[in-house]
XYZ file of C-alpha atoms in Angstrom:
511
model
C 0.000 0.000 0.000
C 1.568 3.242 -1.029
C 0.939 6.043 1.708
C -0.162 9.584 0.966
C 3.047 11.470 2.317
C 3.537 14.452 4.507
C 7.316 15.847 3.946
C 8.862 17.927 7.004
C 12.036 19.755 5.728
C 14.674 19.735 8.374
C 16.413 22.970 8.914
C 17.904 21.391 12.285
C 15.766 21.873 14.773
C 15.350 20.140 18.241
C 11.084 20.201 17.867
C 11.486 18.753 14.246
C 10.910 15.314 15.849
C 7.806 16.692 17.755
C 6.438 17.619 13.913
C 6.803 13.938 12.744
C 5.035 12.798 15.429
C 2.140 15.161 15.336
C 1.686 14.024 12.387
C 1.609 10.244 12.650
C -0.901 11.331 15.515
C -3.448 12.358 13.194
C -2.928 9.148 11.260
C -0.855 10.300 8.275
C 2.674 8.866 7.320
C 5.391 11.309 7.210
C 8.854 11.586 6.580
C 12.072 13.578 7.760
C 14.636 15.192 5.230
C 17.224 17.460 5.585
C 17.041 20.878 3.981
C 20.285 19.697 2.065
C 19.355 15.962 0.893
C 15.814 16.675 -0.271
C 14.219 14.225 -2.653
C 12.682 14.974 -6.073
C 9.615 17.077 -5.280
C 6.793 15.827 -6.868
C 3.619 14.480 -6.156
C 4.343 11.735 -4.426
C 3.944 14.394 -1.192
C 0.412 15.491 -0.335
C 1.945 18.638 1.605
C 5.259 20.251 2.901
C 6.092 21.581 6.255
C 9.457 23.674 7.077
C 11.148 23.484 10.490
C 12.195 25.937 12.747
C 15.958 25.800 12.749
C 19.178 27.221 15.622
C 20.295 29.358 12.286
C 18.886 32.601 10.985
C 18.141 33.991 7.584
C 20.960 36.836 8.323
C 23.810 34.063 8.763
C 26.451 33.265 6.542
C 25.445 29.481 4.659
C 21.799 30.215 6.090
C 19.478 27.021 5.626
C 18.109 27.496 1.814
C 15.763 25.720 -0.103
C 15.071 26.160 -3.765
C 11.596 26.960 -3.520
C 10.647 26.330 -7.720
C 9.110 23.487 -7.246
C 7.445 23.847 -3.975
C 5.707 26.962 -3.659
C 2.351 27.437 -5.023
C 2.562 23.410 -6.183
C 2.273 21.620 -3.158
C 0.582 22.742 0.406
C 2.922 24.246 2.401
C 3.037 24.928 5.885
C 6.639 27.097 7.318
C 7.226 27.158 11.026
C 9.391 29.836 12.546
C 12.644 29.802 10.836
C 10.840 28.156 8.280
C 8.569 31.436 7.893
C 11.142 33.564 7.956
C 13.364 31.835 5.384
C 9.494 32.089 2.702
C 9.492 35.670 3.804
C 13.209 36.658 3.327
C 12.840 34.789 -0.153
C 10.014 36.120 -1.390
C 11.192 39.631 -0.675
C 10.361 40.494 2.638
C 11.581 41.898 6.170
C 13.060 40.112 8.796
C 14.986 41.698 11.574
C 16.930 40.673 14.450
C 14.711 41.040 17.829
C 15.727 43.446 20.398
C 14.825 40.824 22.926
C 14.378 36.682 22.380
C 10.843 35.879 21.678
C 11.004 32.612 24.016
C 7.848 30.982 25.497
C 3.965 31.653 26.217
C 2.092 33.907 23.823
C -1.489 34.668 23.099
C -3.121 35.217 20.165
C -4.803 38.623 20.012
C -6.383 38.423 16.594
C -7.504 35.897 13.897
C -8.349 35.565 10.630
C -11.542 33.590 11.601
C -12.322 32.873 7.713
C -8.900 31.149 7.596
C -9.023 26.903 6.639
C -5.869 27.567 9.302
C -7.567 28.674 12.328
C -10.867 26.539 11.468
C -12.423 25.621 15.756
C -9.260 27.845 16.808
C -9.861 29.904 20.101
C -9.069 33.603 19.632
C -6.562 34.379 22.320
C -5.059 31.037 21.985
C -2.311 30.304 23.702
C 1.172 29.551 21.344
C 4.613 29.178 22.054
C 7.205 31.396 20.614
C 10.921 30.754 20.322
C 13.166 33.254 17.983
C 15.500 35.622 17.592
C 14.219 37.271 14.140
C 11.050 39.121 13.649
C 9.343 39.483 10.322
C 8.436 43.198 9.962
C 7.717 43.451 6.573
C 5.528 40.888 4.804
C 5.773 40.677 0.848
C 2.994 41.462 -1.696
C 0.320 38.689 -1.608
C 1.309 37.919 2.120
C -2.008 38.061 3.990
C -1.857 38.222 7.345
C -3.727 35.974 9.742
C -2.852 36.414 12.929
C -1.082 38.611 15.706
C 0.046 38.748 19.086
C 0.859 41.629 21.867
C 4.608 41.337 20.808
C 4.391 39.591 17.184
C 2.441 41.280 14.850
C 2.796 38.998 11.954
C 2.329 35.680 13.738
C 0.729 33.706 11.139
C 0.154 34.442 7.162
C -1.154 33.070 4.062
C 0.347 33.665 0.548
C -3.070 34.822 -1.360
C -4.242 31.896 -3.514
C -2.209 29.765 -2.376
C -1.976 26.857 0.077
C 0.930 28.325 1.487
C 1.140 29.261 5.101
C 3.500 30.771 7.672
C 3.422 30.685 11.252
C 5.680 32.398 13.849
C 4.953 29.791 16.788
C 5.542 26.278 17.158
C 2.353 24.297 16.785
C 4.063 20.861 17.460
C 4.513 21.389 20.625
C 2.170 20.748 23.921
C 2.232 24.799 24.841
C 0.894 25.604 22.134
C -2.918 24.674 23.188
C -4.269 24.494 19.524
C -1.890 23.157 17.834
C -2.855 19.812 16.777
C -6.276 21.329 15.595
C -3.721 23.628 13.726
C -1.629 20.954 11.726
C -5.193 18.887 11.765
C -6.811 21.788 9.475
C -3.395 22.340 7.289
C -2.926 18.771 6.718
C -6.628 17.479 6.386
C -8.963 20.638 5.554
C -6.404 22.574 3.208
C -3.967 19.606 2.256
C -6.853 16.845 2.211
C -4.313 13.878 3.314
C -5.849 10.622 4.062
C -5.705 9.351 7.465
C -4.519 5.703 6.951
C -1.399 5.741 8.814
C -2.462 3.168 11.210
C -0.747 0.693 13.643
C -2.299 -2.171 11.662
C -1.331 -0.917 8.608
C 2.289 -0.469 9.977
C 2.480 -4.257 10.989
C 1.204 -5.229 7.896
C 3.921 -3.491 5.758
C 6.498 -4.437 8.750
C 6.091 -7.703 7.865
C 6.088 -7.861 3.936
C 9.150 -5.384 4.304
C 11.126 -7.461 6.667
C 10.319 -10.863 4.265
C 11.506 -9.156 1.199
C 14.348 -7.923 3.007
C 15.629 -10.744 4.865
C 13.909 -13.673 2.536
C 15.405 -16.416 4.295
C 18.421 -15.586 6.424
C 18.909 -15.884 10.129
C 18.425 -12.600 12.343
C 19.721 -12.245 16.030
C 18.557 -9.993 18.333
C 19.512 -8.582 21.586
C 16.644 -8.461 23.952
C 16.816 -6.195 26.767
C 13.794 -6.147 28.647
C 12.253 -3.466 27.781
C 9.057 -2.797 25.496
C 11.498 -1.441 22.389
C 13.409 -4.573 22.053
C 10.311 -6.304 22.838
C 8.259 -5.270 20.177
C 10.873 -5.620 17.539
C 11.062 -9.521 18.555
C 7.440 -9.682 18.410
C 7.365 -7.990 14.872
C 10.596 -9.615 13.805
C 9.644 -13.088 14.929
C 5.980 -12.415 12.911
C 8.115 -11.677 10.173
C 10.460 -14.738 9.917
C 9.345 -17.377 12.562
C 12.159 -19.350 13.502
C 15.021 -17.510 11.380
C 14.832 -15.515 14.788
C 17.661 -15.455 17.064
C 16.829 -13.717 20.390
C 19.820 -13.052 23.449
C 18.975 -11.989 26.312
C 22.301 -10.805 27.938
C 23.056 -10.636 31.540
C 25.296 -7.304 31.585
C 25.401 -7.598 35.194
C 23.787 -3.786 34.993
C 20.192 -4.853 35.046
C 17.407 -4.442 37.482
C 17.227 -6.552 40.601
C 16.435 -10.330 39.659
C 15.410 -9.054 36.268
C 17.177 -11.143 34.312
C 15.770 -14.880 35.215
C 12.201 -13.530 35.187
C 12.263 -11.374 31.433
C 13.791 -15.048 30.813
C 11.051 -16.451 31.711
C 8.716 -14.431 30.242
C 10.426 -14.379 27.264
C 10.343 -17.997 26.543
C 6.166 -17.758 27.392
C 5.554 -15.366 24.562
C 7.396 -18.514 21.759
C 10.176 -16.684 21.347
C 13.244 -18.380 20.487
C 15.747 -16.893 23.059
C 19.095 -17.653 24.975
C 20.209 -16.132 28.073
C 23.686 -15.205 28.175
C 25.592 -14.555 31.418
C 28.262 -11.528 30.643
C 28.673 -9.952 33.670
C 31.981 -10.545 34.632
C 33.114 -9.617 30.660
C 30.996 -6.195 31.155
C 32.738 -5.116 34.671
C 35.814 -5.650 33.351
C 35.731 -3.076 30.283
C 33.725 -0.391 32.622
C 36.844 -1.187 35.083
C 38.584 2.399 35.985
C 35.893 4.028 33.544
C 34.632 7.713 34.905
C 33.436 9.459 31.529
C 29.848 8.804 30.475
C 30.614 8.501 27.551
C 33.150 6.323 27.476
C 30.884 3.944 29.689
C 28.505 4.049 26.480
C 30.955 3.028 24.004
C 32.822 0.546 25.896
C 29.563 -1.010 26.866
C 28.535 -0.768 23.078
C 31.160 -2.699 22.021
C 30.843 -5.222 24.009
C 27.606 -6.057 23.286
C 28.871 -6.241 19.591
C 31.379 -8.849 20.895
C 28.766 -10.703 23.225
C 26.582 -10.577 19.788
C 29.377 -11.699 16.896
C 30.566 -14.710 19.339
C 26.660 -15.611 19.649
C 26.387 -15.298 15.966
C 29.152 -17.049 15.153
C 27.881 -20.308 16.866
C 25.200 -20.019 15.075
C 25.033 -20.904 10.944
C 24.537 -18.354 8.466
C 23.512 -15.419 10.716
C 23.291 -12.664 8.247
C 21.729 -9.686 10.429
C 21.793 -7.870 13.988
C 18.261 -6.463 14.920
C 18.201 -3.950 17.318
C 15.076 -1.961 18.908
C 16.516 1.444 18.045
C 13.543 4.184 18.043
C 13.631 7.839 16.858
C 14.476 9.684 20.400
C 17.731 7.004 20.289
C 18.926 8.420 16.929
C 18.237 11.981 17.210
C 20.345 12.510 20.625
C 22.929 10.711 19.133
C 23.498 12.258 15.529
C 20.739 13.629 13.272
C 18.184 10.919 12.156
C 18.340 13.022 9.054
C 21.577 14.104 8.347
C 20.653 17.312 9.158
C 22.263 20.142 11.295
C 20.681 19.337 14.450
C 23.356 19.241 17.271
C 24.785 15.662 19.071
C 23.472 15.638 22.676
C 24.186 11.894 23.838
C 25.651 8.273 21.985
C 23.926 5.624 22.179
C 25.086 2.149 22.332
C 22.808 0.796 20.071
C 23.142 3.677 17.292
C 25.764 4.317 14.407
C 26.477 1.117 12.937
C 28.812 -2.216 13.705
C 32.419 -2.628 13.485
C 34.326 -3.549 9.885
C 35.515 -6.656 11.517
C 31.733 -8.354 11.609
C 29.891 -10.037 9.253
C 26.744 -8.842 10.430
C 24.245 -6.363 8.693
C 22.038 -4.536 10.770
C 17.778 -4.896 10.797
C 16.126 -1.795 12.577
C 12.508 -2.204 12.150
C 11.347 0.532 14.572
C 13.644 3.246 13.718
C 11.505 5.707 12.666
C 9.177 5.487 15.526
C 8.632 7.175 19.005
C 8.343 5.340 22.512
C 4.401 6.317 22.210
C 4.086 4.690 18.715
C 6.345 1.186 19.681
C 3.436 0.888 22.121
C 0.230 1.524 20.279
C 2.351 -1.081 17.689
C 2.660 -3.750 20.459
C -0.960 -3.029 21.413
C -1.772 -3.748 17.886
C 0.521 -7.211 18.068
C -1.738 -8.422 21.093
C 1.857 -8.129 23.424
C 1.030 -7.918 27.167
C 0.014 -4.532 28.251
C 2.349 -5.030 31.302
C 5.326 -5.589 29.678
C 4.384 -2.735 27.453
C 3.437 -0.144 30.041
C 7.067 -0.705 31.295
C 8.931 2.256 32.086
C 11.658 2.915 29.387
C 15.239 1.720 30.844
C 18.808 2.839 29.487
C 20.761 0.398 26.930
C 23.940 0.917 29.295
C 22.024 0.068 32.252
C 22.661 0.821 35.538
C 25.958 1.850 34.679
C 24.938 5.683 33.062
C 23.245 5.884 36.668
C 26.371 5.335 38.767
C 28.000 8.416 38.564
C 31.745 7.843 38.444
C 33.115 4.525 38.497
C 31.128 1.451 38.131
C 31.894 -1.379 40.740
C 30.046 -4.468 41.872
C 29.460 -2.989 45.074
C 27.414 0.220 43.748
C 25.552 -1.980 41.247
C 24.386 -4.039 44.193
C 23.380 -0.690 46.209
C 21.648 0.798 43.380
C 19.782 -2.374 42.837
C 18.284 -2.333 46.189
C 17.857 1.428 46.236
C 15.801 1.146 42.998
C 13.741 -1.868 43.819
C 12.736 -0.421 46.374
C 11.431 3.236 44.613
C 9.833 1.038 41.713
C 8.101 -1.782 44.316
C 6.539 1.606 46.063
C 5.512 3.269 43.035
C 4.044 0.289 42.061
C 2.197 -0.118 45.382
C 1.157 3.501 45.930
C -0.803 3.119 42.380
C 1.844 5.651 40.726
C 3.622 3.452 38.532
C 1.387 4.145 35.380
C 1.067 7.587 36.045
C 5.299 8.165 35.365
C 6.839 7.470 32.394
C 10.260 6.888 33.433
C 11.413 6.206 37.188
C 14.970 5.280 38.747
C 17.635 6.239 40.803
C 20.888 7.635 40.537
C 23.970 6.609 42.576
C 25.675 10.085 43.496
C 29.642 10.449 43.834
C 29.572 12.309 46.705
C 28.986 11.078 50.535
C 27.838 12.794 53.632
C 27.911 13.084 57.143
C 24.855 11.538 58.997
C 23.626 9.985 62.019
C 22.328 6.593 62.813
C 21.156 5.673 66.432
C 24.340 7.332 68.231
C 27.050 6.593 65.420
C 28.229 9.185 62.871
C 28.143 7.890 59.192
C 30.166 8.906 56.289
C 27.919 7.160 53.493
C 26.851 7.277 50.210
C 24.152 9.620 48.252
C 21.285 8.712 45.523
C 18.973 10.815 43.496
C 14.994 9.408 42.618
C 14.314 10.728 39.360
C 10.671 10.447 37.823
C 9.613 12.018 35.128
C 6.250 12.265 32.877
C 6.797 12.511 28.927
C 5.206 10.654 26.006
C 8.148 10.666 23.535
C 11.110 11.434 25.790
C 11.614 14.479 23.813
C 10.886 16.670 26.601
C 9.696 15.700 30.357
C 8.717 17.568 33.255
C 9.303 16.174 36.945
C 6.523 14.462 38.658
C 4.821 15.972 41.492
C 4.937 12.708 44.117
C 3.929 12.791 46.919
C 5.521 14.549 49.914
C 4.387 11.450 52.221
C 5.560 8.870 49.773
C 8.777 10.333 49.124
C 9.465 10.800 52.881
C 8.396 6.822 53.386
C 10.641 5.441 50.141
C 13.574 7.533 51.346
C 13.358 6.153 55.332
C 13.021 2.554 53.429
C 15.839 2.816 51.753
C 18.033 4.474 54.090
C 17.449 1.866 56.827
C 17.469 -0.868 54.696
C 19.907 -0.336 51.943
C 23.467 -0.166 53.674
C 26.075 1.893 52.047
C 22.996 4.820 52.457
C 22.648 7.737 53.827
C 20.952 10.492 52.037
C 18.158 10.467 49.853
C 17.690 13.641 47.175
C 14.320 13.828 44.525
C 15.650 15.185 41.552
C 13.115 18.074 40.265
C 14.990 19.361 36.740
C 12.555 19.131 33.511
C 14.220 18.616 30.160
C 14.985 20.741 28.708
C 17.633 21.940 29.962
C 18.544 18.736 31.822
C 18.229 15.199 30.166
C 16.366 12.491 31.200
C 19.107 10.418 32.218
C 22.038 11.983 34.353
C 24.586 10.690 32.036
């Protein structure tokens, strides 16, 4: 089945992501391309939408398009820098700002006979974030809509489906934008919503056949609901051809690894468990540097997978679970200028030295998605409601050197947190939880004795893409309970801290 298509031009920024997956919301397949590796534009796409982008129109080697073929021929939507850049073109103002338009804006005036602001409130609130201003629109620019600071906020090119808005309707402060992208995409556009998680398994499958025909695949399970619902799709795809290892890393959960076994094995999977520990502690040995953890834990999971694959015959391909928030904080899913933040051990390729090619069937999908794709493969909404977990493990939450002895602290200091959450009925209302082992100790007192012990941080966070996250609100009573649990029964403990830092500007993860 060949998809109507939505292309979103990537002029590097960090919401272009959150655009992609607006879309898919509203059922309609989209892809990602970089500003600079464009494909032929033709009409193949059903509509066009420009990114915002760190660069500005007034740089040297600004972030240009060639807009011939695009223009007037194919709906168009431009977002922030994206606006600017149509305006600058097309012989227009735009200015530096005396001040950075960052954050909450409302709108203070609509075109209310616009297809654009169709069941759009008037002072709606949007969310601004530039450093240009457009003061001068071009002949044929009609404006649309203003705010206090921004006067030309949104346009329209006149007759034309061509649009330009100041604000960032992907994102969740900007109240009405999904009903925003909903009336570009289906009420001016006129896409077709069958972008479906069905539909998605379907081609899965008939992609994955035609592209692995009859080779052998392994796959490194890890636990969590990524991994998982590759397997599930992989194993759908090519039965028994399926190699799944399940690797003890030594950096997993407490008692995890026997009972994902387990369960494993229930769902017909054909898996091995492999005990690596002792291989794993002795590359993170004298390691401080995050990411140096990630890479030496990266490769040897390559290792741990080539020796697996090389007991095995005619093993042609690695699968991995990767997902879009994986790639993008580790080098631009596109190409594109959007800046490094993180690696990741499971992104950017395998060493020369193996044989192996590599199978990513969810690559192009957020956390959100994976799930409503698992839902859709009748996996266990337990395993799926999982909390996401790091591909280094516990050892990007050990701060400093990873021993034996922290790993075994941390354990107990997070089965703890996640048995409470669980128990207080707040499990499913975070979408990641964990704690941090802190490189610092401090002074305390227990019964008469001074203590010199060790720190941790509880993070929880609520997100649906792990784009962005904002710190959950638990409980003062719970927190105060969790941290005298763990302090009298986790030895090594003294001080409990709850981590309250969104992202941006912090990350998820502390390392």
């Amino acid at each position: 089945m060949k998809h109507e298509k939505v292309l979103i031009v990537d002029f590097g920024s960090q919401y272009t992501q959150l655009i992609a997956r607006r879309v898919r919301e509203l059922n309609i397949y989209s892809e990602i391309h970089p500003f600079n590796k464009l494909p032929d534009i033709d009409i193949r796409w059903k509509a066009i939408i420009f990114s915002g982008s760190p660069y500005s129109v007034h740089d040297d080697n600004y972030p240009y398009v060639n807009l011939d073929n695009i223009k007037g021929e194919i709906p168009l939507l431009t977002i922030c820098y994206g606006a600017q850049f149509l305006v600058a073109n097309c012989g227009g103002e735009v200015k530096r700002s005396e001040h950075r338009e960052y954050g909450r804006a409302n709108l203070t005036s609509i075109d209310t006979n616009s297809k654009l602001f169709k069941n759009v409130c008037a002072n709606s609130q949007v969310w601004m974030s530039h450093a240009d201003t457009i003061t001068k629109m071009p002949e044929d620019f009609l404006l649309l809509a203003s705010t206090n600071d921004v006067k030309y906020t949104a346009f329209k090119i006149k007759d034309e489906d061509t649009y330009g808005l100041q604000f960032h309707p992907e994102v969740y402060h900007t109240l009405d934008g999904k009903q925003i992208l909903s009336n570009f995409l289906l009420n001016i556009s006129l896409c077709s919503q069958d972008w479906t998680p069905s539909t998605f398994v379907n081609e899965s499958v008939k992609n994955l056949q035609k592209q692995i025909q009859n080779d052998k695949v392994i796959l490194g399970l890890s636990g969590g609901v990524d991994s998982t619902v590759a397997a599930v799709l992989l194993n759908q795809a090519i039965g028994s051809n399926l190699y799944c290892i399940f690797v003890d890393n030594g950096l997993l959960r407490k008692n995890e690894y026997q009972s994902v076994l387990e369960q494993y094995k229930g769902m017909g999977l054909n898996v091995t468990g492999i005990d690596a520990k002792d291989s794993f502690y002795s590359v993170l040995s004298g390691v401080k540097d995050p990411e140096e953890k990630r890479k030496a834990i990266g490769k040897k999971f390559i290792e741990v997978f080539d020796e697996a694959s090389n007991n095995l015959q005619n093993v042609k391909w690695l699968a991995q679970g990767t997902i879009y928030p994986d790639v993008i904080e580790s080098v631009s899913a596109t190409g594109g200028p959007s800046q490094t933040i993180k690696s990741h051990h499971n992104v950017g390729g395998l060493p020369k030295y193996m044989k192996l090619s590599i199978v990513e069937p969810l690559k192009m999908l957020f956390k959100d998605e994976v799930r409503r794709i698992g839902k859709s493969l009748l996996i266990n909404n337990k395993l799926l409601q999982r909390h996401p977990f790091p591909g280094p493990g516990l050892a990007i939450r050990i701060l400093g050197e990873v021993t034996v002895d922290k790993i075994n602290i941390l354990q107990e200091v997070d089965y703890i947190f996640i048995s409470s959450l669980k128990k207080a009925g707040l499990y499913d209302k975070v979408w990641q939880a964990g704690a941090i082992f802190l490189p610092v100790q401090s002074v305390g007192v227990m019964g008469d004795e001074r203590t010199y012990e060790h720190a941790v941080a509880l993070r929880a966070v609520e997100s649906t893409d792990g784009m962005t996250a904002d710190w959950v609100h638990l409980p003062h009573d719970f927190l105060a309970n969790v941290s005298n649990e763990i302090i009298n029964k986790v030895k090594g403990i003294n001080r409990v801290v709850y981590d309250i830092s969104s992202k941006p500007p912090a990350t998820i993860e502390w390392e």
